[in-house]
Short mmCIF file of C-alpha atoms in Angstrom, two decimals:
data_model
loop_
_atom_site.label_atom_id
_atom_site.label_comp_id
_atom_site.label_asym_id
_atom_site.label_seq_id
_atom_site.Cartn_x
_atom_site.Cartn_y
_atom_site.Cartn_z
CA MET U 23 6.88 24.76 1.70
CA LEU U 24 4.20 27.34 1.19
CA ILE U 25 6.87 30.38 0.62
CA ALA U 26 8.70 28.46 -2.22
CA ARG U 27 4.90 27.48 -3.79
CA ARG U 28 4.49 31.46 -3.89
CA VAL U 29 7.48 32.33 -4.90
CA ALA U 30 7.70 29.75 -7.53
CA LEU U 31 3.94 31.04 -8.99
CA ALA U 32 4.85 34.59 -8.85
CA ALA U 33 7.84 33.70 -11.20
CA THR U 34 5.83 32.02 -13.41
CA LEU U 35 3.06 34.33 -13.97
CA ILE U 36 5.94 37.70 -14.02
CA GLY U 37 7.92 35.17 -16.69
CA ALA U 38 4.74 34.65 -18.83
CA LEU U 39 3.59 38.04 -18.56
CA ALA U 40 6.37 40.28 -18.98
CA SER U 41 5.79 41.08 -22.35
CA SER U 42 2.37 41.63 -22.25
CA LEU U 43 1.45 43.58 -19.07
CA PHE U 44 -2.14 45.29 -19.46
CA LEU U 45 -3.55 43.34 -22.07
CA PRO U 46 -6.71 43.91 -23.44
CA ALA U 47 -9.56 42.78 -21.93
CA THR U 48 -10.61 39.86 -24.53
CA ALA U 49 -7.99 37.43 -26.54
CA ASN U 50 -9.50 38.10 -30.14
CA ALA U 51 -7.97 41.36 -29.76
CA GLN U 52 -4.54 40.14 -30.79
CA ALA U 53 -5.10 39.07 -34.21
CA GLY U 54 -2.68 36.74 -35.64
CA ARG U 55 -1.95 35.00 -31.92
CA PRO U 56 -3.46 31.47 -32.62
CA SER U 57 -3.29 30.30 -29.20
CA CYS U 58 -5.17 33.65 -28.19
CA ARG U 59 -8.01 31.80 -30.24
CA THR U 60 -11.62 31.92 -28.27
CA VAL U 61 -15.08 30.19 -29.68
CA ASP U 62 -17.71 32.46 -28.21
CA SER U 63 -20.22 29.38 -29.01
CA ALA U 64 -18.21 26.99 -26.95
CA PRO U 65 -21.41 24.99 -25.29
CA LEU U 66 -21.73 26.07 -21.51
CA ASP U 67 -22.82 23.88 -18.80
CA ARG U 68 -26.41 25.12 -17.01
CA GLU U 69 -24.25 27.08 -14.20
CA GLN U 70 -21.93 29.08 -16.78
CA ALA U 71 -24.84 29.84 -18.38
CA ARG U 72 -26.57 32.18 -15.66
CA THR U 73 -23.88 34.83 -16.29
CA ALA U 74 -25.75 35.98 -19.30
CA ASP U 75 -28.17 37.28 -16.09
CA PRO U 76 -26.82 41.02 -15.61
CA ARG U 77 -26.93 40.71 -12.40
CA THR U 78 -24.03 37.84 -12.03
CA ALA U 79 -21.51 40.75 -13.43
CA ALA U 80 -22.67 43.33 -11.31
CA LEU U 81 -22.03 40.87 -8.32
CA THR U 82 -18.40 41.16 -9.64
CA GLU U 83 -17.92 44.14 -10.57
CA ARG U 84 -19.38 45.71 -7.34
CA ALA U 85 -17.09 43.76 -5.12
CA GLY U 86 -13.92 44.98 -7.27
CA PHE U 87 -13.46 41.56 -8.73
CA GLY U 88 -14.24 42.86 -12.30
CA ASP U 89 -9.90 43.02 -13.48
CA PHE U 90 -9.80 39.11 -12.70
CA VAL U 91 -12.77 38.64 -15.75
CA ARG U 92 -11.36 41.06 -17.99
CA ARG U 93 -7.65 40.18 -17.93
CA PHE U 94 -7.85 36.37 -17.05
CA PRO U 95 -8.42 35.87 -21.20
CA GLY U 96 -5.27 37.80 -22.00
CA ALA U 97 -3.36 35.76 -19.56
CA LEU U 98 -4.08 32.67 -20.70
CA CYS U 99 -3.09 33.93 -23.96
CA THR U 100 1.09 33.98 -23.07
CA ALA U 101 0.63 30.69 -21.84
CA ARG U 102 2.95 28.73 -24.73
CA THR U 103 2.87 24.87 -23.40
CA ALA U 104 0.41 22.69 -21.39
CA ALA U 105 2.32 23.08 -18.41
CA GLU U 106 2.45 26.77 -18.84
CA ALA U 107 -1.14 26.87 -18.85
CA GLU U 108 -1.47 24.56 -15.49
CA ARG U 109 0.60 26.72 -13.83
CA LEU U 110 -1.00 29.99 -15.09
CA VAL U 111 -4.30 28.54 -14.03
CA ASP U 112 -3.04 27.61 -10.32
CA ALA U 113 -1.46 30.92 -9.82
CA TRP U 114 -4.81 32.76 -10.76
CA GLY U 115 -6.84 30.47 -9.22
CA GLU U 116 -4.92 31.11 -5.83
CA ALA U 117 -4.76 34.93 -6.46
CA LEU U 118 -8.87 34.95 -6.60
CA TRP U 119 -9.01 32.71 -3.45
CA ARG U 120 -6.62 35.02 -1.49
CA ALA U 121 -8.99 38.08 -2.74
CA GLY U 122 -12.00 36.74 -1.97
CA VAL U 123 -10.84 35.50 1.60
CA GLY U 124 -9.13 39.09 2.17
CA ARG U 125 -12.32 41.08 0.81
CA ALA U 126 -14.39 38.65 3.54
CA GLN U 127 -12.23 39.92 6.23
CA GLY U 128 -12.29 43.76 5.27
CA HIS U 129 -9.04 43.90 4.06
CA ARG U 130 -9.92 46.22 1.21
CA SER U 131 -8.00 48.64 -0.74
CA GLY U 132 -10.90 50.86 -1.55
CA GLY U 133 -11.01 49.75 -5.12
CA GLY U 134 -7.46 48.64 -5.61
CA GLN U 135 -7.10 46.38 -8.81
CA LEU U 136 -5.26 43.72 -10.21
CA GLY U 137 -1.67 45.12 -10.94
CA GLY U 138 0.43 44.37 -13.60
CA GLY U 139 -2.00 42.43 -15.70
CA ARG U 140 -1.31 39.74 -13.27
CA PRO U 141 -3.35 38.33 -10.21
CA GLY U 142 -1.99 39.65 -6.72
CA GLY U 143 -1.81 43.39 -7.19
CA GLY U 144 -4.02 44.67 -4.87
CA LEU U 145 -7.40 43.67 -3.05
CA PRO U 146 -10.30 44.63 -4.23
CA GLY U 147 -13.06 46.94 -2.93
CA GLY U 148 -16.51 47.72 -4.43
CA ASP U 149 -19.53 48.74 -2.58
CA LEU U 150 -21.14 45.12 -1.79
CA PRO U 151 -20.54 44.05 2.17
CA ALA U 152 -17.61 42.54 2.73
CA PRO U 153 -18.64 38.99 3.70
CA ASP U 154 -20.79 38.53 0.65
CA ASP U 155 -19.85 35.20 -0.72
CA ARG U 156 -21.51 35.55 -4.19
CA PRO U 157 -18.40 37.78 -5.92
CA LEU U 158 -16.55 35.08 -5.79
CA TYR U 159 -18.72 32.69 -6.86
CA TRP U 160 -19.73 34.49 -10.02
CA THR U 161 -16.36 35.71 -10.80
CA ARG U 162 -15.07 31.75 -10.80
CA VAL U 163 -18.15 30.81 -12.96
CA ALA U 164 -17.17 33.45 -15.48
CA MET U 165 -13.69 32.88 -15.49
CA THR U 166 -14.78 29.31 -16.03
CA VAL U 167 -16.81 30.41 -19.10
CA GLN U 168 -13.67 32.12 -20.46
CA LEU U 169 -11.61 28.80 -19.96
CA SER U 170 -13.53 26.94 -21.85
CA ARG U 171 -13.91 29.39 -24.52
CA TRP U 172 -10.08 29.37 -24.92
CA GLN U 173 -8.34 27.40 -27.93
CA PRO U 174 -4.94 27.53 -27.60
CA ASP U 175 -2.87 26.06 -30.45
CA PHE U 176 -1.22 23.33 -28.30
CA SER U 177 -3.10 20.21 -26.83
CA ILE U 178 -4.25 20.73 -23.39
CA ASP U 179 -6.70 18.94 -21.21
CA ALA U 180 -9.56 21.54 -20.87
CA ALA U 181 -11.34 19.28 -17.98
CA ALA U 182 -8.21 18.68 -15.83
CA LEU U 183 -7.50 22.88 -16.17
CA ARG U 184 -10.91 23.41 -14.80
CA GLN U 185 -10.39 21.47 -12.23
CA ARG U 186 -7.00 22.85 -11.19
CA PHE U 187 -8.49 26.60 -11.53
CA GLU U 188 -11.54 25.37 -9.20
CA ASP U 189 -9.29 23.56 -6.70
CA ALA U 190 -7.31 26.73 -6.43
CA SER U 191 -10.02 29.23 -6.19
CA ARG U 192 -11.73 27.22 -3.46
CA GLY U 193 -8.90 27.13 -0.84
CA LEU U 194 -7.81 23.66 -1.45
CA ALA U 195 -4.09 24.62 -2.70
CA ASP U 196 -1.71 26.53 -0.70
CA ASN U 197 -4.18 27.29 2.01
CA GLY U 198 -2.52 24.74 4.75
CA PHE U 199 -2.36 25.39 8.74
CA THR U 200 0.71 26.81 10.05
CA GLY U 201 2.00 24.05 12.34
CA ARG U 202 2.01 26.37 15.56
CA PRO U 203 2.66 24.38 18.51
CA GLY U 204 -0.02 24.68 20.93
CA VAL U 205 -2.22 25.69 18.49
CA ARG U 206 -5.52 23.71 17.60
CA ARG U 207 -6.01 23.27 14.18
CA ILE U 208 -10.06 23.34 12.75
CA LEU U 209 -10.88 22.77 9.53
CA VAL U 210 -14.29 23.84 8.04
CA SER U 211 -16.20 23.48 5.09
CA GLY U 212 -18.75 25.61 3.13
CA PHE U 213 -20.68 25.82 0.09
CA ASP U 214 -21.64 27.65 -3.10
CA PRO U 215 -24.74 28.99 -3.60
CA PHE U 216 -27.55 27.18 -5.04
CA GLY U 217 -31.06 27.60 -6.14
CA LEU U 218 -30.46 29.57 -8.58
CA ASP U 219 -32.93 29.23 -11.41
CA ALA U 220 -35.53 30.44 -8.90
CA GLU U 221 -33.44 33.01 -7.35
CA PRO U 222 -29.90 34.42 -8.74
CA ARG U 223 -29.44 36.53 -5.77
CA ARG U 224 -28.96 33.89 -3.46
CA ALA U 225 -25.82 33.52 -1.60
CA ASN U 226 -24.84 30.33 0.68
CA PRO U 227 -23.94 31.48 4.47
CA SER U 228 -21.42 28.80 4.94
CA GLY U 229 -19.57 30.11 2.36
CA SER U 230 -19.64 33.66 3.89
CA ALA U 231 -18.78 32.40 7.08
CA ALA U 232 -15.74 30.27 5.28
CA LEU U 233 -14.41 33.19 3.22
CA GLN U 234 -14.35 34.81 7.04
CA LEU U 235 -12.63 32.24 9.04
CA ASN U 236 -10.49 30.86 6.86
CA GLY U 237 -6.73 31.57 8.77
CA ARG U 238 -8.25 32.95 11.81
CA ARG U 239 -6.67 32.27 15.10
CA ILE U 240 -9.40 31.99 17.79
CA THR U 241 -9.49 31.24 21.28
CA LEU U 242 -11.88 28.48 22.38
CA ALA U 243 -13.87 28.05 25.67
CA ASP U 244 -10.95 26.47 27.29
CA GLY U 245 -8.75 28.95 26.93
CA THR U 246 -6.96 27.05 24.00
CA PRO U 247 -5.83 28.96 20.50
CA ALA U 248 -6.88 27.45 17.66
CA GLU U 249 -6.49 28.22 14.03
CA ILE U 250 -9.43 27.97 11.27
CA ARG U 251 -8.78 26.96 7.52
CA ALA U 252 -11.28 26.62 5.60
CA VAL U 253 -12.44 25.02 1.76
CA LEU U 254 -15.23 25.84 -0.22
CA LEU U 255 -17.18 23.33 -2.40
CA PRO U 256 -19.46 23.23 -5.23
CA VAL U 257 -22.72 22.03 -5.53
CA ARG U 258 -22.38 19.82 -8.29
CA TYR U 259 -22.75 15.93 -8.19
CA GLY U 260 -20.06 15.60 -10.93
CA ASP U 261 -17.36 17.21 -8.69
CA PHE U 262 -18.40 15.03 -5.79
CA ASP U 263 -17.97 11.95 -7.81
CA ARG U 264 -14.32 13.27 -8.89
CA GLY U 265 -13.57 13.10 -5.36
CA ILE U 266 -13.19 17.10 -4.66
CA VAL U 267 -14.20 16.44 -0.68
CA GLU U 268 -11.53 13.66 -0.50
CA ARG U 269 -8.57 16.12 -2.15
CA ALA U 270 -9.93 19.01 0.30
CA PHE U 271 -9.75 17.03 3.32
CA GLY U 272 -7.59 14.05 2.74
CA PRO U 273 -4.12 16.30 3.07
CA ARG U 274 -5.29 17.51 5.74
CA LEU U 275 -5.94 14.58 7.94
CA ALA U 276 -3.01 12.87 6.89
CA PRO U 277 -0.84 12.16 10.08
CA GLY U 278 1.75 15.23 10.78
CA PRO U 279 2.35 18.51 12.40
CA ARG U 280 -0.30 20.55 10.04
CA SER U 281 -2.89 17.96 10.14
CA ALA U 282 -6.12 19.01 11.43
CA ASP U 283 -7.35 18.30 14.80
CA LEU U 284 -10.93 18.74 14.29
CA ILE U 285 -13.36 18.91 11.17
CA THR U 286 -16.78 20.06 10.45
CA THR U 287 -18.70 20.49 7.27
CA ILE U 288 -20.75 23.46 7.12
CA SER U 289 -24.09 23.83 4.92
CA GLN U 290 -27.28 26.16 4.51
CA GLY U 291 -29.88 24.08 6.25
CA TYR U 292 -33.33 24.77 8.27
CA PRO U 293 -35.02 27.80 8.66
CA GLY U 294 -34.24 29.42 11.88
CA LEU U 295 -32.39 26.87 13.52
CA PHE U 296 -28.98 25.61 13.10
CA THR U 297 -28.71 21.68 13.37
CA LEU U 298 -25.94 19.37 14.58
CA GLU U 299 -26.32 16.15 12.68
CA ALA U 300 -26.06 13.37 14.37
CA TRP U 301 -25.79 10.83 11.39
CA ALA U 302 -24.55 11.17 8.05
CA GLY U 303 -26.07 8.46 5.39
CA ARG U 304 -24.37 6.87 2.73
CA ALA U 305 -26.95 7.65 0.21
CA ARG U 306 -28.20 10.00 -2.32
CA SER U 307 -31.87 10.45 -2.46
CA ALA U 308 -32.62 13.82 -3.15
CA ASP U 309 -33.84 13.68 -6.38
CA PRO U 310 -35.90 15.58 -8.33
CA TYR U 311 -33.94 18.38 -6.73
CA PRO U 312 -31.22 19.36 -9.03
CA ASP U 313 -28.03 20.22 -8.53
CA ASN U 314 -26.16 23.87 -9.95
CA THR U 315 -25.78 22.15 -13.08
CA GLY U 316 -29.18 20.67 -13.43
CA ALA U 317 -28.04 16.97 -12.82
CA LEU U 318 -29.72 15.08 -10.77
CA SER U 319 -28.03 12.05 -8.56
CA GLY U 320 -30.63 8.84 -9.86
CA GLY U 321 -31.17 8.71 -6.06
CA THR U 322 -34.78 8.92 -4.56
CA ARG U 323 -36.50 8.35 -1.21
CA GLU U 324 -37.60 5.04 -2.79
CA HIS U 325 -34.71 4.01 -4.16
CA PRO U 326 -31.40 5.50 -3.02
CA VAL U 327 -28.05 5.36 -4.57
CA THR U 328 -24.71 5.49 -3.40
CA ALA U 329 -22.28 7.63 -5.25
CA PRO U 330 -19.77 7.06 -7.66
CA GLY U 331 -16.32 6.90 -6.17
CA MET U 332 -17.52 6.21 -2.67
CA GLY U 333 -15.02 4.41 -0.50
CA PRO U 334 -15.74 1.50 1.74
CA GLY U 335 -18.05 2.50 4.81
CA ALA U 336 -20.83 2.00 7.00
CA GLU U 337 -24.45 2.86 5.96
CA PHE U 338 -24.51 5.51 8.32
CA ILE U 339 -21.77 7.21 10.38
CA ALA U 340 -22.28 9.07 13.74
CA THR U 341 -20.89 12.23 14.41
CA SER U 342 -18.05 12.77 17.11
CA LEU U 343 -18.26 16.40 17.73
CA PRO U 344 -18.37 17.49 21.11
CA THR U 345 -21.94 18.50 20.43
CA GLY U 346 -22.92 18.94 24.22
CA THR U 347 -20.83 21.87 24.50
CA MET U 348 -21.61 23.06 20.89
CA THR U 349 -25.50 23.24 21.67
CA ALA U 350 -24.75 25.26 24.45
CA VAL U 351 -24.88 28.29 22.08
CA GLN U 352 -28.36 29.35 21.90
CA GLN U 353 -28.31 32.92 20.56
CA PRO U 354 -29.47 34.35 18.33
CA TYR U 355 -30.51 31.15 16.98
CA PRO U 356 -31.07 27.67 18.73
CA VAL U 357 -28.72 25.08 18.21
CA ARG U 358 -29.97 21.63 18.14
CA LEU U 359 -28.73 18.19 17.69
CA ASN U 360 -31.23 16.47 15.06
CA THR U 361 -30.93 12.34 15.49
CA THR U 362 -33.38 11.83 12.58
CA VAL U 363 -32.32 9.81 9.88
CA THR U 364 -34.34 8.04 7.37
CA GLU U 365 -33.52 4.14 6.38
CA ILE U 366 -34.72 0.98 4.86
CA PRO U 367 -35.01 -1.04 7.56
CA ALA U 368 -33.37 -4.76 7.43
CA GLY U 369 -35.53 -7.41 5.54
CA ALA U 370 -37.62 -4.50 4.55
CA ASP U 371 -38.25 -2.75 1.26
CA ARG U 372 -39.73 0.55 1.93
CA PRO U 373 -38.31 3.94 3.68
CA VAL U 374 -38.89 4.88 6.91
CA ASP U 375 -38.30 7.81 9.20
CA ARG U 376 -36.58 7.21 12.14
CA ALA U 377 -36.24 9.88 15.18
CA ASP U 378 -33.68 8.22 17.19
CA GLY U 379 -31.09 7.21 14.39
CA PRO U 380 -30.73 3.79 12.31
CA THR U 381 -31.38 0.46 13.51
CA PRO U 382 -28.47 -2.25 12.61
CA GLY U 383 -28.21 -3.60 9.26
CA ALA U 384 -30.60 -0.74 7.68
CA ARG U 385 -29.89 0.65 4.38
CA ALA U 386 -29.30 4.52 4.41
CA VAL U 387 -32.20 6.83 2.64
CA ALA U 388 -31.09 10.29 4.28
CA GLY U 389 -28.70 11.29 7.45
CA GLY U 390 -30.10 14.18 9.30
CA GLY U 391 -29.33 16.42 6.64
CA GLY U 392 -31.30 14.69 4.14
CA GLY U 393 -30.32 13.00 0.92
CA TYR U 394 -28.30 15.85 -1.11
CA LEU U 395 -24.67 16.78 -1.07
CA SER U 396 -24.65 18.61 2.75
CA ASN U 397 -25.42 15.09 4.08
CA GLU U 398 -22.74 13.41 1.69
CA VAL U 399 -20.02 16.04 2.16
CA ALA U 400 -20.83 15.01 5.90
CA TYR U 401 -20.21 11.36 4.67
CA ARG U 402 -17.50 11.47 2.84
CA THR U 403 -15.57 13.70 5.22
CA ASN U 404 -16.12 11.17 8.20
CA ARG U 405 -16.00 7.95 6.59
CA LEU U 406 -12.29 9.97 5.42
CA ARG U 407 -11.55 11.06 8.99
CA LEU U 408 -12.45 7.31 10.22
CA GLU U 409 -9.97 5.77 7.49
CA LEU U 410 -7.34 8.46 8.00
CA ALA U 411 -7.35 9.74 11.92
CA PRO U 412 -10.55 7.92 13.70
CA GLN U 413 -9.85 9.45 17.00
CA LEU U 414 -10.46 13.66 15.18
CA PRO U 415 -13.92 14.84 16.13
CA GLY U 416 -15.93 15.54 12.83
CA GLY U 417 -19.31 15.90 11.74
CA HIS U 418 -21.74 18.79 10.39
CA LEU U 419 -23.60 22.03 11.02
CA HIS U 420 -26.18 23.41 9.10
CA THR U 421 -26.96 26.67 9.76
CA PRO U 422 -30.31 29.00 9.44
CA VAL U 423 -31.46 29.47 5.89
CA LEU U 424 -30.56 32.98 4.88
CA THR U 425 -33.25 35.59 4.28
CA GLY U 426 -33.74 38.87 3.65
CA LEU U 427 -33.15 39.81 -0.06
CA PRO U 428 -34.91 43.24 -1.01
CA GLU U 429 -38.22 42.15 -2.92
CA GLN U 430 -37.33 44.55 -6.06
CA PRO U 431 -35.41 41.99 -7.95
CA ASP U 432 -32.73 44.30 -9.44
CA GLN U 433 -31.48 44.87 -5.75
CA LEU U 434 -28.46 43.05 -4.71
CA THR U 435 -28.55 43.58 -1.25
CA GLY U 436 -30.53 45.03 1.91
CA PRO U 437 -30.08 45.49 5.53
CA VAL U 438 -32.06 42.56 6.95
CA PHE U 439 -30.00 40.25 4.59
CA GLU U 440 -26.86 41.97 5.85
CA GLN U 441 -27.54 41.76 9.39
CA ASN U 442 -28.49 38.22 8.90
CA GLU U 443 -25.55 36.89 7.39
CA ALA U 444 -23.86 38.61 10.21
CA ALA U 445 -25.35 36.72 12.60
CA ILE U 446 -25.06 33.10 11.29
CA THR U 447 -21.38 34.01 11.15
CA ALA U 448 -20.92 35.06 14.43
CA GLU U 449 -22.94 32.14 15.92
CA ILE U 450 -20.68 29.76 13.99
CA LEU U 451 -18.07 31.42 15.34
CA ALA U 452 -19.17 30.58 19.00
CA VAL U 453 -20.30 27.25 17.96
CA LEU U 454 -16.59 26.78 16.87
CA ARG U 455 -15.10 28.29 20.16
CA ASN U 456 -17.29 25.70 22.06
CA THR U 457 -15.48 22.52 20.32
CA VAL U 458 -13.82 21.52 23.46
CA PRO U 459 -14.52 18.03 25.24
CA ALA U 460 -16.21 18.13 28.52
CA ALA U 461 -17.63 15.33 30.99
CA ASP U 462 -21.00 16.30 30.04
CA ALA U 463 -20.29 17.20 25.99
CA GLY U 464 -22.67 13.86 24.88
CA ARG U 465 -22.31 13.01 21.33
CA ALA U 466 -24.36 11.13 19.21
CA ASP U 467 -24.29 7.23 19.65
CA GLU U 468 -21.25 5.99 18.62
CA HIS U 469 -22.93 2.85 17.30
CA ARG U 470 -22.79 2.47 13.41
CA ALA U 471 -25.38 1.21 11.43
CA GLY U 472 -24.00 -1.75 8.99
#
């Protein structure tokens, strides 16, 4: 299936681009081609508007991803129908994902660029450290700007096209397990950088780890071989409302030889330590902290809300990961099981922090990971796990905060930053190697407060 899909995508691109190799950088250069119209004044969301900062373009260029941005508008010009446009954004999104994964894993071509005016001609090089997750992020955002400015002479669903491109460039498509017998299958997710208004140079160690681990074969602590697959999720409430988590995890939880054997979502959490979250809460309650587009959830500590599109489930869901073996890893950062929650107890109207998990009948305010999207991804994936594969281990891992950016705002990276990023990913891998059941594994209380 995967081979057939890649052949079909390649054929689509070759057919679409055969007459227009090495297209110019902007669609406007092709005079008289109504399908190449762009509107530079098209409204941008807050995330896209940050591409005006020249450091974001530098992160793309210095990773060798510049040709994705330069050639994407010309590629869009080759589409003659809505169906062709869909296939084209799928192909470019998948090519961007493969380039991001390849670069993060050190499979670089020393500056080789896209060949023949289409994706897939060569892996990028550049002088930024290979594991850096920021080039993929900012290249994707820049390409969505171009997609939003494109006005073809046929009808398109712009929101649906962007979703297709986003999904493909985040590992949701053409990124399944191989299904080799005897190989355990581990599915993880990471997040985009966030908090970018305060510091646009920020990275996310969970995203870096996802790129470095996708497709990797490892040996677990009990000697079992395992394969890791990863997806990268946006820090945007709207995408969660529209089901990106369920699209990412649902197909890999469905029964079959290529379904996951274990899932864990990963996000950046607390300074100086890893935490395994014992409980995920159903509510959003992080306002006034915004997402990457500046949107708020509508939920606060005093007045939590349930996210749109959330399926039925308990107020809190317990992790089923083998936390005892996973917390055996303690270097260079300690790994702790976090059993705290915030709830509104049954019959009460004010939130209460609890160190030992929820009480029966309580309303969720925050899980161990808070009331933001890191908690929500844990809840959504484990709610889905209980629906589709209840025997499966699943939970959430918070990484330490990634620090070490140089004080000079024009410097994109530095040795301390790179060392910290590498150390976090190495410990994530060590924790994943310990995802094996043991007599003393110790899981969070299986009680689910409803």
